[in-house]
XYZ file of C-alpha atoms in Angstrom:
280
model
C 142.100 126.671 67.159
C 138.661 125.055 67.114
C 135.541 126.440 65.466
C 133.770 128.781 67.926
C 130.524 126.987 67.092
C 132.045 123.669 68.175
C 133.125 125.257 71.468
C 129.613 126.581 71.976
C 128.158 123.143 71.196
C 130.361 121.574 73.879
C 128.964 124.045 76.431
C 125.381 123.322 75.374
C 125.916 119.566 75.711
C 127.456 120.003 79.153
C 124.528 122.106 80.335
C 122.045 119.579 78.984
C 123.461 116.263 80.190
C 126.719 116.968 82.039
C 129.085 115.379 79.520
C 132.213 117.511 79.355
C 133.978 117.852 76.016
C 135.701 121.140 76.840
C 139.087 119.416 76.881
C 138.118 116.896 74.194
C 136.820 119.022 71.352
C 138.461 116.823 68.727
C 136.538 113.841 70.114
C 133.277 115.775 69.986
C 134.004 116.805 66.392
C 134.455 113.175 65.329
C 131.173 112.218 66.979
C 129.016 114.912 65.389
C 130.701 115.651 62.039
C 128.519 113.235 60.058
C 125.344 114.776 61.478
C 126.578 118.296 60.704
C 127.333 117.235 57.122
C 123.987 115.471 56.794
C 122.111 118.632 57.790
C 124.399 120.888 55.745
C 124.905 123.376 58.564
C 127.775 124.929 60.504
C 128.403 124.152 64.174
C 126.935 127.522 65.117
C 123.860 126.805 63.002
C 123.532 123.428 64.662
C 123.466 125.024 68.120
C 120.478 127.057 66.994
C 118.945 123.975 65.368
C 119.048 122.140 68.717
C 117.241 125.050 70.340
C 114.497 125.118 67.710
C 114.142 121.331 67.417
C 114.148 119.654 70.869
C 113.726 116.181 69.319
C 117.193 116.592 67.798
C 118.555 115.999 71.294
C 117.601 112.344 70.977
C 119.929 112.067 67.973
C 122.663 114.093 69.656
C 122.553 111.951 72.800
C 122.965 108.807 70.699
C 126.044 110.360 69.078
C 127.844 111.529 72.222
C 127.012 108.935 74.872
C 129.104 105.834 75.473
C 127.074 102.659 75.975
C 129.764 100.056 76.534
C 128.574 97.594 79.145
C 128.152 93.866 79.715
C 126.583 91.337 82.043
C 128.370 90.679 85.333
C 130.504 93.833 85.021
C 132.537 94.569 88.185
C 130.965 91.465 89.684
C 132.355 91.947 93.199
C 130.003 94.872 93.722
C 127.030 93.002 92.290
C 127.665 89.985 94.495
C 128.207 92.207 97.539
C 124.885 93.902 96.882
C 122.885 90.701 96.416
C 124.504 88.614 99.162
C 125.306 91.205 101.865
C 123.594 94.573 101.414
C 120.159 93.323 100.356
C 119.821 90.743 103.193
C 120.902 93.477 105.621
C 118.248 95.862 104.302
C 115.659 93.083 104.331
C 115.953 92.901 108.114
C 115.161 96.632 108.352
C 112.290 96.800 105.874
C 108.809 95.830 106.887
C 106.040 95.756 104.315
C 107.301 97.817 101.393
C 109.690 96.544 98.716
C 113.406 97.274 98.631
C 114.002 99.683 95.751
C 117.165 99.636 93.596
C 117.942 102.316 91.016
C 120.335 101.473 88.181
C 121.203 104.945 86.864
C 122.746 105.134 83.379
C 121.803 101.498 82.741
C 122.565 101.599 78.996
C 121.214 98.475 77.248
C 120.161 96.795 80.487
C 122.968 94.408 81.362
C 123.514 95.842 84.865
C 119.901 95.731 86.146
C 119.289 92.351 84.547
C 122.421 90.973 86.236
C 121.164 92.283 89.570
C 117.809 90.597 88.963
C 119.511 87.283 88.168
C 121.715 87.411 91.249
C 118.745 88.314 93.441
C 116.866 85.274 92.158
C 119.967 83.151 92.754
C 119.931 84.012 96.478
C 116.495 82.452 96.929
C 115.881 84.901 99.787
C 113.390 87.279 98.185
C 109.774 86.739 97.190
C 108.487 88.094 93.858
C 107.668 91.778 94.259
C 109.819 92.254 97.359
C 112.511 94.014 95.308
C 111.868 96.688 92.698
C 114.577 97.598 90.174
C 114.292 100.929 88.338
C 116.693 101.291 85.414
C 117.211 104.611 83.635
C 119.303 106.118 80.870
C 119.316 109.398 78.945
C 119.625 107.542 75.630
C 116.144 106.524 74.437
C 117.456 104.055 71.876
C 119.361 101.947 74.400
C 116.376 101.972 76.759
C 114.209 100.478 74.017
C 116.829 97.795 73.395
C 117.001 97.060 77.122
C 113.233 96.645 77.327
C 113.341 93.962 74.617
C 115.943 91.962 76.536
C 117.410 90.342 73.420
C 121.175 90.299 72.790
C 123.117 88.953 69.816
C 125.103 85.815 70.633
C 128.364 87.451 69.515
C 127.708 90.516 71.585
C 130.258 92.082 73.891
C 127.493 91.826 76.526
C 128.300 88.164 77.279
C 132.054 88.466 77.738
C 131.962 87.823 81.516
C 128.675 86.142 82.327
C 129.029 82.708 84.010
C 127.828 79.877 81.792
C 125.319 78.660 84.383
C 123.549 82.034 84.462
C 123.466 82.209 80.667
C 121.835 78.786 80.429
C 119.423 79.382 83.305
C 118.136 82.861 82.519
C 118.323 83.143 78.701
C 116.584 81.387 75.841
C 118.464 81.001 72.497
C 116.439 82.821 69.818
C 117.388 84.051 66.305
C 121.197 84.037 66.604
C 120.961 85.558 70.068
C 119.645 85.172 73.574
C 116.338 86.393 75.011
C 116.314 87.061 78.747
C 113.553 85.146 80.492
C 110.329 86.830 81.521
C 110.908 86.164 85.230
C 113.940 88.488 85.028
C 112.397 91.058 82.662
C 109.425 91.706 84.929
C 111.725 92.607 87.831
C 113.045 95.683 85.982
C 111.225 98.899 85.114
C 113.058 100.864 82.383
C 112.669 104.633 82.011
C 114.260 107.436 80.010
C 115.871 109.943 82.401
C 118.413 112.773 82.446
C 120.466 112.738 85.657
C 120.888 116.518 85.460
C 117.148 117.120 85.345
C 115.985 117.503 88.954
C 112.363 117.003 87.976
C 113.287 113.669 86.364
C 115.254 112.369 89.326
C 112.661 113.469 91.886
C 110.092 111.292 90.110
C 112.158 108.206 90.930
C 111.286 108.681 94.585
C 113.147 107.270 97.567
C 115.349 104.266 96.868
C 117.466 101.998 99.050
C 120.357 101.319 96.660
C 121.748 103.259 93.701
C 124.141 101.945 91.069
C 125.680 104.849 89.146
C 128.826 103.254 87.776
C 131.275 104.583 85.199
C 129.266 107.763 84.713
C 131.034 110.378 86.821
C 134.288 109.885 84.911
C 132.707 111.854 82.035
C 131.716 114.816 84.238
C 133.742 117.707 85.562
C 134.002 118.341 89.304
C 131.045 120.717 89.503
C 128.718 118.422 87.554
C 129.852 115.426 89.611
C 128.881 117.227 92.809
C 125.520 118.156 91.303
C 124.789 114.537 90.395
C 125.981 113.181 93.753
C 123.812 115.716 95.590
C 120.827 114.584 93.556
C 121.512 110.887 94.224
C 121.938 111.674 97.919
C 118.447 113.196 97.992
C 116.934 110.068 96.423
C 118.587 107.659 98.846
C 116.807 106.461 101.957
C 118.521 107.432 105.252
C 120.415 104.123 105.396
C 120.783 103.716 101.619
C 123.818 102.605 99.640
C 125.575 104.020 96.577
C 127.745 101.942 94.222
C 130.111 103.816 91.909
C 132.568 102.449 89.350
C 135.953 101.189 90.533
C 137.660 104.194 88.933
C 135.344 106.643 90.692
C 135.587 107.905 94.235
C 133.884 110.447 96.477
C 136.638 112.315 98.286
C 134.697 115.385 99.435
C 133.612 114.799 103.038
C 130.745 117.275 102.600
C 128.914 115.107 100.065
C 127.113 113.114 102.751
C 128.489 109.587 102.308
C 130.587 107.192 104.378
C 132.837 104.734 102.602
C 132.060 101.081 103.279
C 134.610 98.342 102.731
C 134.319 94.609 102.204
C 137.027 92.097 101.402
C 136.790 92.577 97.631
C 135.259 95.993 96.979
C 134.084 99.298 98.409
C 130.995 101.441 98.099
C 129.174 104.174 100.026
C 126.507 104.499 102.672
C 124.442 107.623 103.127
C 125.721 109.363 106.232
C 123.588 109.394 109.322
C 124.694 110.926 112.615
C 128.349 111.023 113.625
C 127.913 108.442 116.404
C 126.472 105.765 114.127
C 128.940 103.371 112.527
C 128.547 101.453 109.294
C 127.417 97.926 110.311
C 129.400 94.879 109.242
C 132.131 96.955 107.645
C 135.468 98.369 108.695
C 136.527 101.958 108.121
C 140.044 102.915 107.132
């Protein structure tokens, strides 16, 4: 039997950011025990403390979120986006920039990789693509904004050597991403479950929300997908993690396949097919 205060804390966390620890209370306990001891309170007291001290959520979010990521992660999707989806959208857009939203971007490796690959195509003028990168964890957003990564970091485990040499400068036992890449990305703190937050992003053409839904229950997943659907332009695209899939036909997406990966296109009318892709 778990402490009733710990159970209550799991419900509060789920309501706040969607992370579900209901079936993983032991994991939650390991994550927050040191903070509980530091404050000298019970779990029930801590629930009240969160209510009275909203800034404590910044500490809690750092404790419970998982920020494991790296450059060039699930590269087939990134390459598909830069070499196929973006050129296709470019033909449809006149005047305004193409907008990409990297949701749950952690320390910035995903949006920076997209920026590098976009530059590698040589098909887009400066300012023609806008990348918005968001995360609920304020600390990782600040790290992402700096664009500096330790040379022994897990972040570089998959990046091709040519991209590392071209887009990073060795500085202080690490690598600083070059300014031409940094200025392509706008980092913001954002809670995906806060409708007011997500509405401020505005309409976007592409959303990357990878390896996030696996931490949500079915109801929260639907809530997040509905919100992302609202932000997407009528012919926009959604990239999820390889272990994630939208199986509910009522969620408003069509699955799009390429040779090496799959992703989703916002549904239009029933007579319109997904261009350049096969359905199966």
